[in-house]
Every structure is written in structure tokens, then in C-alpha cells.
Amino acid sequence: MTEHEAARSDLDRAAFRRADPQWLADAWQRGRVVVVGDDGKALIRDDRLVLFTSAEVGPGDAAGEPLFLAVDADGMPYFAVNRTLPEVPGATPRHLWEVGADLPPRETALLTQALALVRWHRDHLYAPRTGRPTTVEQGGWVRRDSEGELHFPRTDPAVIMLVHDGVAGPDGRALLGSNVIWANADKRRYSTLAGFVEAGETAEDAVAREVYEESGVRVHEVRYLASQAFPYPRSLMLGFTATADPAANPIRTDPEELIDARWFTRTEIAAVADGADTSFTLPNRSSIAYRLVVHWLHGG
């Protein structure tokens, strides 16, 4: 299975249904619901996402209106709501980044979409220009302000990149950094570099700029590999590989971004990946950063 195939599910977002209030009302009565708590967690039991009926969820306030997600291949509709998580025997509240690699693809897609929509609605109860309340329309895919202007869920593009030296075999090296947010972790974590695409900038230019700003390394041969929706709160991670010459690029880290950056050989990273070396950790398995590292580790 390719990385692109692994990220797919059998869900149909059925956008043409969003403007049909009667269909949405009927679908709500027979559908299944993803409940997302205020902390962004959902209930997980036995590595499965716990889904509810609309009757089990009950009505909500304006911030917790049903948000239409999709229908599956059998015609079952799915919705999301923002509620206090109910008590379910054997289920525990978990973050998407904790369980995304273990859930079935359909459930990972549902939880990702639900979390993205819930967070957007939470932050857009009021119009940014007038400060007046907005109202939900089209199954949760639009908020309308008092002047009739429509506001749509936004996605912020970001780049994440595995920089390597282009050398095949165990001596090939990749550049990984340890972010300042991990400074107090029990064990240092190293991951790929990343950053947001700026206004008027291509994704490829953002790769080169972010790598240079964070590490002082100049890259070339920037190549797109795969993407991942990352609803924290609304990012789309665009995954790339890029090459650089370690000898020509002494590392100079940005202290506001990284506490350390190093070139690691495939041998070193493989030892951490298989548990033989526990001196540091790699990215979470749910992340595209981990997929980029594994792709390179296996000769990509």
C-alpha cells in the first residue's frame, strides 16, 4: 500500500447534500455521530472510535450544532458535535495524534474531519470584521454573518520536509531537529523540520526558506511526497524531501525554533526505530513526519 492509499478512506463528503435541510434532518436521525470534547479528545475503545446515534447525543447549543461529515459506501451518514464526552464503559478519551495510526482508515478520516470542523466553529462564533454572531448553514460548512457574508472553514498550508544528503545505504544521512517545545521532555525527540507557507510563496520556496531559517542549511531537489490533514488547529501538512550537502552547510540553529539539529545516519535512525537505541525518540507514528523518516530509511 502506498502512502497516498494509506491516507484514503471510503467516505464521500457528499457536498451536494449540504444545501438540503430536509435530507440533513433525516440523515441526522439515522446517522452516526463523532463526539469531540472541548479538549479535542474523542472516545476510543479497543482501538476503535466510539460512535453514537443522534438520540444518544441529544440536542446542543449553537456552538455544538450537528456538523455533517460524509456518507460511507453503504449510505450511512456521519456527523460531528462538540459536547462533553459521555461515560462509556471501557472507553477512554484520546487525542487524534495518540490513536490515528491505530484506528481503521475510515475512523481516522472521520475523527480528523470532525476535529477540524469543531475547532473552526469554536473559533468563528463571531464575524471577524463586525464582531457580531454568525449562524451555521449548509450542514456546518458555512457560517453567515449579520451582513450576509459567508465564512468557510479555512486550511493553513504548512510544509514538512525530510532533508537528506542523497547518499544510498546505511551511511546516508538525514537532518533532524529537536523543537523547543520538547525542551522539557524526559527524552529528547528528533523530527523533520517544518513551517507555514507564507503569503505569496510556493510550497517549494517555503521548504527552502524554512530549512535555512531553522538550521542554516541550503537545500535543492525539493520533491513533494504526500500530505496529511493536521487539525491543530487547521493545518494541511505538505510533505517533501530535499537534498543538501552536509559538508557545505554547517548547522546554525534558530534558538526560537530548535534546541538542536543533527545529521543522523540510516544506521542510527534504524536503531531508534527498532528499539535497539533508546537515547532519543522519533516522531509520533500518527504523523507524516514519521512517514517521511520511514520512507527515507527504506531508501526513498
Coordinates of C-alpha atoms in Angstrom, one line a residue:
M1 CA 0.0 0.0 0.0
T2 CA 1.4 3.4 -0.9
E3 CA 1.4 6.3 1.5
H4 CA -1.3 8.0 -0.6
E5 CA -3.5 4.9 -0.4
A6 CA -3.0 4.6 3.3
A7 CA -4.4 8.1 3.9
R8 CA -7.6 7.4 1.9
S9 CA -10.9 6.2 3.2
D10 CA -14.2 5.1 1.6
L11 CA -16.0 8.2 2.7
D12 CA -17.9 10.5 0.4
R13 CA -18.3 14.1 1.7
A14 CA -21.4 14.5 -0.4
A15 CA -21.1 18.3 -0.7
F16 CA -24.3 18.5 -2.7
R17 CA -26.3 17.3 0.4
R18 CA -25.1 20.3 2.5
A19 CA -27.7 22.7 1.0
D20 CA -30.6 20.3 1.6
P21 CA -32.0 20.9 5.1
Q22 CA -34.6 18.1 4.8
W23 CA -32.0 15.5 3.8
L24 CA -29.7 16.7 6.6
A25 CA -32.5 16.4 9.2
D26 CA -33.4 12.9 8.0
A27 CA -29.7 11.8 7.9
W28 CA -29.2 13.1 11.4
Q29 CA -31.9 10.9 12.8
R30 CA -30.4 7.7 11.3
G31 CA -26.7 8.7 11.2
R32 CA -23.8 8.1 13.4
V33 CA -22.1 10.8 15.4
V34 CA -18.5 11.6 16.4
V35 CA -18.4 13.5 19.7
V36 CA -15.4 15.8 20.2
G37 CA -14.8 17.2 23.7
D38 CA -13.7 20.8 24.3
D39 CA -10.1 19.5 24.8
G40 CA -10.2 17.9 21.3
K41 CA -10.4 14.3 22.5
A42 CA -12.8 11.6 21.4
L43 CA -13.8 8.3 23.0
I44 CA -11.7 5.3 21.9
R45 CA -12.4 1.6 22.8
D46 CA -10.4 -1.4 21.7
D47 CA -8.6 0.8 19.0
R48 CA -11.9 1.9 17.6
L49 CA -13.6 5.3 17.5
V50 CA -16.8 5.2 19.6
L51 CA -19.8 6.5 17.5
F52 CA -23.2 7.5 18.8
T53 CA -26.7 7.8 17.5
S54 CA -28.3 11.2 17.4
A55 CA -30.7 10.1 20.2
E56 CA -27.8 9.3 22.4
V57 CA -26.1 12.6 21.7
G58 CA -29.2 14.8 22.1
P59 CA -29.7 18.5 21.0
G60 CA -26.9 21.0 21.6
D61 CA -26.3 24.7 21.8
A62 CA -25.3 27.0 18.9
A63 CA -21.6 26.1 19.2
G64 CA -22.4 22.4 19.3
E65 CA -24.8 22.1 16.3
P66 CA -24.5 18.9 14.2
L67 CA -21.8 19.1 11.6
F68 CA -22.3 16.9 8.5
L69 CA -19.1 15.0 7.7
A70 CA -19.8 12.4 5.0
V71 CA -21.6 9.2 4.0
D72 CA -20.0 5.8 3.6
A73 CA -20.3 3.3 0.8
D74 CA -23.4 1.9 2.4
G75 CA -25.1 5.3 2.6
M76 CA -24.6 5.7 6.4
P77 CA -24.3 9.4 7.2
Y78 CA -21.8 10.7 9.8
F79 CA -21.9 13.9 11.8
A80 CA -19.7 15.6 14.4
V81 CA -20.7 17.5 17.5
N82 CA -18.8 19.4 20.2
R83 CA -20.1 18.1 23.6
T84 CA -18.9 16.9 26.9
L85 CA -17.8 13.3 26.4
P86 CA -20.3 10.8 27.8
E87 CA -19.4 7.9 30.1
V88 CA -19.0 4.7 28.0
P89 CA -17.7 1.5 29.7
G90 CA -14.3 0.5 28.5
A91 CA -13.8 3.8 26.5
T92 CA -11.2 6.4 27.2
P93 CA -10.8 10.0 25.8
R94 CA -7.8 10.2 23.4
H95 CA -6.3 12.7 21.1
L96 CA -6.1 12.1 17.4
W97 CA -2.3 12.2 17.4
E98 CA -2.4 9.4 20.0
V99 CA -4.6 6.9 18.1
G100 CA -4.6 8.0 14.4
A101 CA -2.1 5.3 13.4
D102 CA -4.1 2.5 15.1
L103 CA -7.7 3.3 14.0
P104 CA -9.2 2.0 10.8
P105 CA -8.7 4.5 7.9
R106 CA -12.4 5.4 7.8
E107 CA -12.4 6.3 11.5
T108 CA -9.1 8.2 11.3
A109 CA -10.6 10.3 8.5
L110 CA -13.8 10.9 10.4
L111 CA -12.0 12.0 13.6
T112 CA -9.7 14.2 11.6
Q113 CA -12.5 15.9 9.8
A114 CA -14.6 16.2 12.9
L115 CA -11.8 17.8 14.9
A116 CA -11.0 20.3 12.1
L117 CA -14.7 21.4 11.8
V118 CA -15.3 21.6 15.5
R119 CA -12.3 23.7 16.1
W120 CA -13.1 26.0 13.3
H121 CA -16.7 26.6 14.6
R122 CA -15.4 27.1 18.1
D123 CA -13.2 30.0 16.8
H124 CA -15.7 31.6 14.4
L125 CA -18.8 32.2 16.5
Y126 CA -18.4 35.9 15.7
A127 CA -17.7 37.7 12.4
P128 CA -14.1 39.0 12.3
R129 CA -15.0 42.4 10.9
T130 CA -18.1 43.3 12.9
G131 CA -17.8 41.1 16.0
R132 CA -21.5 40.1 15.7
P133 CA -22.6 36.5 16.0
T134 CA -22.6 34.2 13.0
T135 CA -25.0 31.4 12.2
V136 CA -24.4 27.9 10.9
E137 CA -25.6 26.9 7.5
Q138 CA -25.1 24.0 5.0
G139 CA -24.5 21.3 7.5
G140 CA -21.7 23.1 9.2
W141 CA -19.7 24.1 6.2
V142 CA -20.7 27.8 6.2
R143 CA -21.2 30.4 8.8
R144 CA -23.1 33.5 7.8
D145 CA -22.7 36.9 9.4
S146 CA -25.3 39.6 10.1
E147 CA -24.4 41.3 6.8
G148 CA -24.9 38.2 4.7
E149 CA -21.2 37.4 4.1
L150 CA -20.3 33.7 4.1
H151 CA -17.4 32.3 6.0
F152 CA -15.9 28.9 5.2
P153 CA -13.6 26.6 7.1
R154 CA -10.1 27.6 6.5
T155 CA -7.0 25.5 6.0
D156 CA -3.5 26.8 6.6
P157 CA -0.8 25.1 4.3
A158 CA 2.4 24.1 6.0
V159 CA 5.5 22.3 4.7
I160 CA 7.3 19.4 6.5
M161 CA 10.4 18.0 5.0
L162 CA 13.0 15.3 5.3
V163 CA 16.3 16.8 4.3
H164 CA 18.9 14.2 3.4
D165 CA 22.4 14.0 1.7
G166 CA 21.3 11.8 -1.3
V167 CA 23.6 9.0 -0.3
A168 CA 22.3 5.5 -0.5
G169 CA 22.8 2.8 2.1
P170 CA 23.5 2.8 5.8
D171 CA 25.8 5.8 5.7
G172 CA 23.3 8.1 4.1
R173 CA 22.4 10.9 6.5
A174 CA 19.2 12.9 7.2
L175 CA 18.9 16.2 9.0
L176 CA 16.6 16.1 12.1
G177 CA 15.9 18.8 14.7
S178 CA 14.6 18.9 18.2
N179 CA 12.0 21.5 18.7
V180 CA 11.9 23.9 21.6
I181 CA 8.5 22.6 22.6
W182 CA 10.2 19.3 23.6
A183 CA 12.9 21.0 25.8
N184 CA 11.4 19.6 29.0
A185 CA 10.6 16.1 27.7
D186 CA 12.1 13.2 29.6
K187 CA 13.8 12.1 26.4
R188 CA 14.9 14.3 23.5
R189 CA 12.8 13.9 20.3
Y190 CA 14.2 14.5 16.8
S191 CA 11.9 15.1 13.9
T192 CA 11.8 16.6 10.4
L193 CA 11.8 20.4 10.0
A194 CA 8.5 22.2 9.3
G195 CA 6.9 25.6 8.9
F196 CA 4.0 27.5 7.4
V197 CA 3.7 28.7 3.8
E198 CA 3.8 32.5 3.8
A199 CA 1.6 34.8 1.7
G200 CA 2.7 34.8 -2.0
E201 CA 5.0 31.9 -1.5
T202 CA 5.1 28.5 -3.2
A203 CA 5.4 25.4 -1.1
E204 CA 8.8 24.5 -2.6
D205 CA 10.1 28.0 -1.7
A206 CA 8.7 27.6 1.8
V207 CA 10.7 24.3 2.1
A208 CA 14.0 26.0 1.2
R209 CA 13.3 29.1 3.4
E210 CA 12.2 27.2 6.5
V211 CA 15.1 24.8 6.4
Y212 CA 17.6 27.7 6.0
E213 CA 15.9 29.8 8.7
E214 CA 15.8 27.0 11.2
S215 CA 19.1 25.2 10.5
G216 CA 21.3 27.3 8.2
V217 CA 21.2 24.5 5.6
R218 CA 20.7 25.3 1.9
V219 CA 18.6 22.6 0.1
H220 CA 18.0 21.6 -3.5
E221 CA 15.9 18.9 -5.4
V222 CA 12.8 19.7 -3.4
R223 CA 10.2 16.9 -4.2
Y224 CA 6.6 16.5 -3.0
L225 CA 5.8 13.1 -1.4
A226 CA 2.5 13.2 0.4
S227 CA 0.2 15.3 2.6
Q228 CA -1.6 15.0 5.9
A229 CA -4.6 16.9 7.4
F230 CA -3.4 18.2 10.8
P231 CA -6.3 19.9 12.6
Y232 CA -4.2 21.6 15.3
P233 CA -6.0 23.8 14.7
R234 CA -6.4 23.8 10.9
S235 CA -3.2 22.8 9.1
L236 CA -2.6 20.8 5.9
M237 CA 0.9 19.3 6.1
L238 CA 2.6 19.1 2.7
G239 CA 5.3 16.5 2.9
F240 CA 8.6 16.9 0.9
T241 CA 12.0 15.5 0.6
A242 CA 15.0 17.7 -0.2
T243 CA 18.8 17.2 -0.5
A244 CA 21.7 19.1 0.9
D245 CA 25.4 18.8 1.3
P246 CA 26.4 18.4 5.0
A247 CA 29.9 19.5 4.3
A248 CA 28.9 22.7 2.6
N249 CA 26.2 23.5 5.2
P250 CA 27.3 23.9 8.8
I251 CA 24.3 23.8 11.0
R252 CA 23.2 27.0 12.6
T253 CA 20.0 26.5 14.6
D254 CA 17.4 29.2 15.3
P255 CA 17.2 29.1 19.1
E256 CA 13.5 30.1 19.0
E257 CA 12.7 27.1 16.9
L258 CA 15.2 24.3 17.7
I259 CA 17.3 23.3 20.7
D260 CA 19.4 21.1 18.5
A261 CA 19.8 19.8 14.9
R262 CA 22.0 17.0 13.7
W263 CA 22.7 14.8 10.7
F264 CA 21.9 11.1 11.5
T265 CA 22.9 8.1 9.5
R266 CA 20.4 5.5 8.4
T267 CA 22.1 3.1 10.8
E268 CA 21.5 5.5 13.8
I269 CA 17.9 6.1 12.9
A270 CA 17.1 2.5 12.2
A271 CA 18.4 1.6 15.7
V272 CA 16.0 4.0 17.3
A273 CA 13.1 2.9 15.0
D274 CA 13.5 -0.8 16.0
G275 CA 14.1 0.0 19.7
A276 CA 17.8 -1.0 19.9
D277 CA 18.8 2.6 20.7
T278 CA 16.6 4.4 23.3
S279 CA 18.8 7.5 23.7
F280 CA 16.3 9.6 21.8
T281 CA 12.9 9.3 20.1
L282 CA 11.5 9.7 16.6
P283 CA 8.2 11.4 15.6
N284 CA 4.8 10.0 16.7
R285 CA 3.7 7.1 14.4
S286 CA 0.5 9.0 13.5
S287 CA 2.4 11.9 12.0
I288 CA 3.5 12.5 8.4
A289 CA 6.9 13.3 9.9
Y290 CA 7.3 9.6 10.9
R291 CA 6.2 8.5 7.4
L292 CA 8.8 10.8 5.8
V293 CA 11.5 9.4 8.1
V294 CA 10.5 5.8 7.3
H295 CA 10.2 6.5 3.6
W296 CA 13.8 7.7 3.6
L297 CA 15.0 5.0 5.9
H298 CA 13.8 2.4 3.4
G299 CA 15.7 4.0 0.6
G300 CA 13.2 6.6 -0.6

